[in-house]
Short mmCIF file of C-alpha atoms in Angstrom, two decimals:
data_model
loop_
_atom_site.label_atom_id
_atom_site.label_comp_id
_atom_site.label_asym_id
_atom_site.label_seq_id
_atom_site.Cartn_x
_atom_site.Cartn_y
_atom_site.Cartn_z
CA UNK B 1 71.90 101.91 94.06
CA UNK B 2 72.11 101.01 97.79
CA UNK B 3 72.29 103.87 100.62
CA UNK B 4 74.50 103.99 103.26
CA UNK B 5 74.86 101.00 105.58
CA UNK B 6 75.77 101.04 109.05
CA UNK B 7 78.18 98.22 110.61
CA UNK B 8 77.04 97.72 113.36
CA UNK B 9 79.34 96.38 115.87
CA UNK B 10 78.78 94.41 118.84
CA UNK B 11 80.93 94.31 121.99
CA UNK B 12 81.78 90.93 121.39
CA UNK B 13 82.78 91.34 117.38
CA UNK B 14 85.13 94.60 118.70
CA UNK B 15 86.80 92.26 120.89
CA UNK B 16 87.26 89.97 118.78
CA UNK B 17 88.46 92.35 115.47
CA UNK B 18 90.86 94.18 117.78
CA UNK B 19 92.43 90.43 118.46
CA UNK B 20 92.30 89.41 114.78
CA UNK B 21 93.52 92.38 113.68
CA UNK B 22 96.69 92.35 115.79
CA UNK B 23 98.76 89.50 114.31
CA UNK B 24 98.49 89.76 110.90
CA UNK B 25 98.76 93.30 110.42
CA UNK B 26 102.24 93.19 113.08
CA UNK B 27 103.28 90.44 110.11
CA UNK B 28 102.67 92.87 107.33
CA UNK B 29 104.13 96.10 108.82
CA UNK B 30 107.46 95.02 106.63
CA UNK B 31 105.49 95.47 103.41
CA UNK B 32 103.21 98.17 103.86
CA UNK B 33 106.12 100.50 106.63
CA UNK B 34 108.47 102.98 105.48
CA UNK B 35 111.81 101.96 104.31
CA UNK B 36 115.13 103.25 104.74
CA UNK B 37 118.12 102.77 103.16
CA UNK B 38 119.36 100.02 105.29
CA UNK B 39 116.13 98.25 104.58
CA UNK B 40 114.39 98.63 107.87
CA UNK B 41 110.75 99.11 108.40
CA UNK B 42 109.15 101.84 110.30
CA UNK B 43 105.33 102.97 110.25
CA UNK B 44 104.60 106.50 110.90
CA UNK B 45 105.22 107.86 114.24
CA UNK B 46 101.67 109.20 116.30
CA UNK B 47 101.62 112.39 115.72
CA UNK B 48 102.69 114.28 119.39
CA UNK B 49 99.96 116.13 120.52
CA UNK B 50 100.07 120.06 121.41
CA UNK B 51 97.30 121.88 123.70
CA UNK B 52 95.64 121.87 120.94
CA UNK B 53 93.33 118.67 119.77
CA UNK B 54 93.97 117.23 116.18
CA UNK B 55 91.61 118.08 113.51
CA UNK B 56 88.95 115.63 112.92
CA UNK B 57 89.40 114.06 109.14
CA UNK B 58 87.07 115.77 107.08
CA UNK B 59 84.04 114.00 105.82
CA UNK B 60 83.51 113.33 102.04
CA UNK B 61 80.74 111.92 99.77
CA UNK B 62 80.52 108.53 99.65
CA UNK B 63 79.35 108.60 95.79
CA UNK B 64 77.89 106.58 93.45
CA UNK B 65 80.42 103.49 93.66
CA UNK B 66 80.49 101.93 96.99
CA UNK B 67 79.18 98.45 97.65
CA UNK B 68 78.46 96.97 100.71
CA UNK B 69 79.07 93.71 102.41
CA UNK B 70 83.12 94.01 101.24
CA UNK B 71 85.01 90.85 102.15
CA UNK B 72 87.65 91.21 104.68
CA UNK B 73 91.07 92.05 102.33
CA UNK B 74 94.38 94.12 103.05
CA UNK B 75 95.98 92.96 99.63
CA UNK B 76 94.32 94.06 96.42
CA UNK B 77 97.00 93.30 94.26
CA UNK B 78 95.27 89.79 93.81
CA UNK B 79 95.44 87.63 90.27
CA UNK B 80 94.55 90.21 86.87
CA UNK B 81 95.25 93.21 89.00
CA UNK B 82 97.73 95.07 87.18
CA UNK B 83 99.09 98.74 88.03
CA UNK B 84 101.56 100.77 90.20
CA UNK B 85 102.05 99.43 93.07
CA UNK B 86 101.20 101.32 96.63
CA UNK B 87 101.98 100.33 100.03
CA UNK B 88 99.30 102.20 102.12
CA UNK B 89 99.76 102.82 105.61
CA UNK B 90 98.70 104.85 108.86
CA UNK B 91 96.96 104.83 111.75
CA UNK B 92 93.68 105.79 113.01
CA UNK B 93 93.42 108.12 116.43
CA UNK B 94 91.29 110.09 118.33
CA UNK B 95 91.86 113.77 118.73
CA UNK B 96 93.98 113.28 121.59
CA UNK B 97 96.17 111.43 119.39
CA UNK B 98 95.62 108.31 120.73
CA UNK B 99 95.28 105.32 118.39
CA UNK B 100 92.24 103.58 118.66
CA UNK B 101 91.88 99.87 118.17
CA UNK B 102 89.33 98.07 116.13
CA UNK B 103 87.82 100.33 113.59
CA UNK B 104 86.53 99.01 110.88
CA UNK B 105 88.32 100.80 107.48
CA UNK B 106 86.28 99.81 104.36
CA UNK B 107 88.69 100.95 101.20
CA UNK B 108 87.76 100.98 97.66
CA UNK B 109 88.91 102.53 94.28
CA UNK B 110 89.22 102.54 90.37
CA UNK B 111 91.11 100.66 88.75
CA UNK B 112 94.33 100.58 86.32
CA UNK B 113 91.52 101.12 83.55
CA UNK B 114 89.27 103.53 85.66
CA UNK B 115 87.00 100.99 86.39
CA UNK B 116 85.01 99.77 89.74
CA UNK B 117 84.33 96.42 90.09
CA UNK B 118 80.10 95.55 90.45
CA UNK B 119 80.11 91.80 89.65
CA UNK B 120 82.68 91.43 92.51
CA UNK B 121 84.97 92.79 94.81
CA UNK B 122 88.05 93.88 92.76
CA UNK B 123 90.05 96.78 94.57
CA UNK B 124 87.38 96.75 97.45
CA UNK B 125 88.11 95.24 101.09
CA UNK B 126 87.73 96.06 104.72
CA UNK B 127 89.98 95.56 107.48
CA UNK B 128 90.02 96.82 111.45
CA UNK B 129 92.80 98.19 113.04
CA UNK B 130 95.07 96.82 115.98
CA UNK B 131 95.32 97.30 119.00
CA UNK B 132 98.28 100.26 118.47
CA UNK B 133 95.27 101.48 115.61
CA UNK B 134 97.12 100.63 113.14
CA UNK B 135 95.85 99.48 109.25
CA UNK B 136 97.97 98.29 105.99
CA UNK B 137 96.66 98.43 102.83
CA UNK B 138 98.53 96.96 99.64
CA UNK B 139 97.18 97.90 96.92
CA UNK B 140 97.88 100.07 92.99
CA UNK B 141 97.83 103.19 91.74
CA UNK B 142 93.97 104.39 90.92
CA UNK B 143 93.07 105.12 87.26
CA UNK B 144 91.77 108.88 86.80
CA UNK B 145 88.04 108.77 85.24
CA UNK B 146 85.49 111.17 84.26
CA UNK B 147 86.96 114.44 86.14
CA UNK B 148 87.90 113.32 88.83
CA UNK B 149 91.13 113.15 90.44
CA UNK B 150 93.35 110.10 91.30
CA UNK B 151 92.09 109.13 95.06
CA UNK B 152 90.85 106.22 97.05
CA UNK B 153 87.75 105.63 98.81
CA UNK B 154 87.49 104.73 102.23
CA UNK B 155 84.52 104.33 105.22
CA UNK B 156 85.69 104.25 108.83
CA UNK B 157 83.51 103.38 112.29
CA UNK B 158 84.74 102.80 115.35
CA UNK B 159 82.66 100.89 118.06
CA UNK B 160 79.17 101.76 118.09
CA UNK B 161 80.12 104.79 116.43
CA UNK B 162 78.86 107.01 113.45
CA UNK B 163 80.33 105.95 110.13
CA UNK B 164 83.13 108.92 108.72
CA UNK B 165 83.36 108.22 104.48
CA UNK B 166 86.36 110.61 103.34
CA UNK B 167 88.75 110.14 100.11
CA UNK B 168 92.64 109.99 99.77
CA UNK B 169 94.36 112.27 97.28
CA UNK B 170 97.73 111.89 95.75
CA UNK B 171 100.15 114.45 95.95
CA UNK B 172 101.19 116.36 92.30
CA UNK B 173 97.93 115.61 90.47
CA UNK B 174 97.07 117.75 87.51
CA UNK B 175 93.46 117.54 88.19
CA UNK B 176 93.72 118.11 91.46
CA UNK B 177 93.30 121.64 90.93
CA UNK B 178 89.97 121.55 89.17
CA UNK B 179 88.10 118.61 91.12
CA UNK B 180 85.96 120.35 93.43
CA UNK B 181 86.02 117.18 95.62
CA UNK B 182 89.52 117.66 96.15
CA UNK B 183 90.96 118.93 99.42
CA UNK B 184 94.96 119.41 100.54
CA UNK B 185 94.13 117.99 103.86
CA UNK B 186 93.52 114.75 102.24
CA UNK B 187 96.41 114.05 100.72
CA UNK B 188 98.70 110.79 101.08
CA UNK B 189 101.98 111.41 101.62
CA UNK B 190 103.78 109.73 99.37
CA UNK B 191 107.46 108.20 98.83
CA UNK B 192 108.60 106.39 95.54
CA UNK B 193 110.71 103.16 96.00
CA UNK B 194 112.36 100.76 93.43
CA UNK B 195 109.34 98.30 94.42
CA UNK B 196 106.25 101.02 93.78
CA UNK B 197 105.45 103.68 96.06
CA UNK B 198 104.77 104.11 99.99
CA UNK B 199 101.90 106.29 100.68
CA UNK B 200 101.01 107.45 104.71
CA UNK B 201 97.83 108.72 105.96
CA UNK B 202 96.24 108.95 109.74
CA UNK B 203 92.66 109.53 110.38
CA UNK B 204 91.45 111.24 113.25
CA UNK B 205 88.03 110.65 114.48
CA UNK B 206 85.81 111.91 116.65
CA UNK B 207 85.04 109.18 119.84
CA UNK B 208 81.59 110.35 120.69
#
C-alpha cells in the first residue's frame, strides 16, 4: 500500500493552477452554487471573521484507500457512475478568513456499491482552487461499507505547505453515532433539490 505523498509545488505550477483554476471553476459555480427559488446561483458567503481566528479543519486519517497520482477531475459523475447526485461546494481560507488561491484538493470516496476504485480512478480527482479559493466538486452520494459512516475523502496543500487529509460527513447518518472516526465539525451542510442534493463545506488551514 503506498504512504503518504507530498505534492510538491513549485512557484511556477502555483501560478499557473491559480490561473487554470479560475475560469473553469467561475463556469461551473451554476452547477455546484446554492439555488434559490428564482433559480439563481450563490456559493457560500466567507465566513466574517470575529477577534477571534477560525478553527483550523481538523486532521483525519488518510486510511487504507487513497491512491496517488489522481488525474485532474471536478465531475465524477462520468459514464457507469450511478447514485445520488451531490453538488459539492466551498471554499478554502486561512484563519483570518481569507480565501486562499491555488490549493491543491485531492477528493475521493466509495461508491454507489461501497466500493473504491484500484484499477482506475473512479470517484477520485484533484482540483486547485481560484483565485477567490474557491473549489466545485460534482459528484454522488457515497455507499456506507464495513462500519463506517457515509463521508468523503479529501487531501489539501497549499503552496509549499504541509499536506491536511480530513473526511466529510453527512448530516442525519445512523452510523454516525457509532463511527469513532466521525466528528460534528466535519459535517457538510446539506440542502436537497429536485436535481440531487447541494452539500457546503470550507476548510480552514493553517498558512505556515
Amino acid at each position: 500500500m503506498p504512504g503518504p505523498v507530498l505534492y510538491r509545488l513549485s512557484r511556477r505550477r502555483f501560478l499557473y493552477a491559480v490561473t487554470a483554476a479560475t475560469a473553469p471553476i467561475a463556469f461551473l459555480r451554476s452547477a455546484f452554487g446554492r439555488e434559490d427559488e428564482t433559480g439563481s446561483v450563490d456559493l457560500e458567503p466567507t465566513p466574517a471573521v470575529g477577534d477571534d481566528d477560525l478553527e483550523l479543519t481538523p486532521e483525519e486519517t488518510t486510511g487504507p484507500y487513497f491512491r496517488p497520482n489522481s488525474p485532474a477531475k471536478s465531475n465524477f459523475r462520468e459514464p457507469g457512475v450511478t447514485g445520488e447526485p451531490v453538488n459539492l461546494s466551498g471554499q478554502v481560507l486561512d484563519r483570518n478568513g481569507k480565501p486562499i488561491a491555488g490549493v491543491l484538493l485531492d477528493f475521493w470516496h466509495a461508491d454507489a456499491s461501497g466500493q473504491y476504485d484500484f484499477n482506475g480512478f473512479r470517484c477520485r480527482g484533484h482540483q486547485f482552487s481560484d483565485t477567490g479559493g474557491r473549489y466545485s466538486l460534482q459528484t454522488i452520494m457515497p455507499e456506507l461499507y464495513g462500519d463506517r459512516t457515509r463521508h468523503y475523502h479529501v487531501r489539501l496543500q497549499s503552496a509549499h505547505g504541509p499536506i491536511l487529509s480530513t473526511q466529510l460527513y453527512f448530516p442525519g447518518e445512523a452510523r454516525n453515532s457509532t463511527d469513532f472516526l466521525f466528528r460534528h465539525d466535519l459535517l457538510l451542510k446539506i440542502r436537497a433539490t429536485t436535481e440531487g442534493r447541494v452539500a457546503t463545506f470550507n476548510f480552514v488551514l493553517g498558512t505556515s
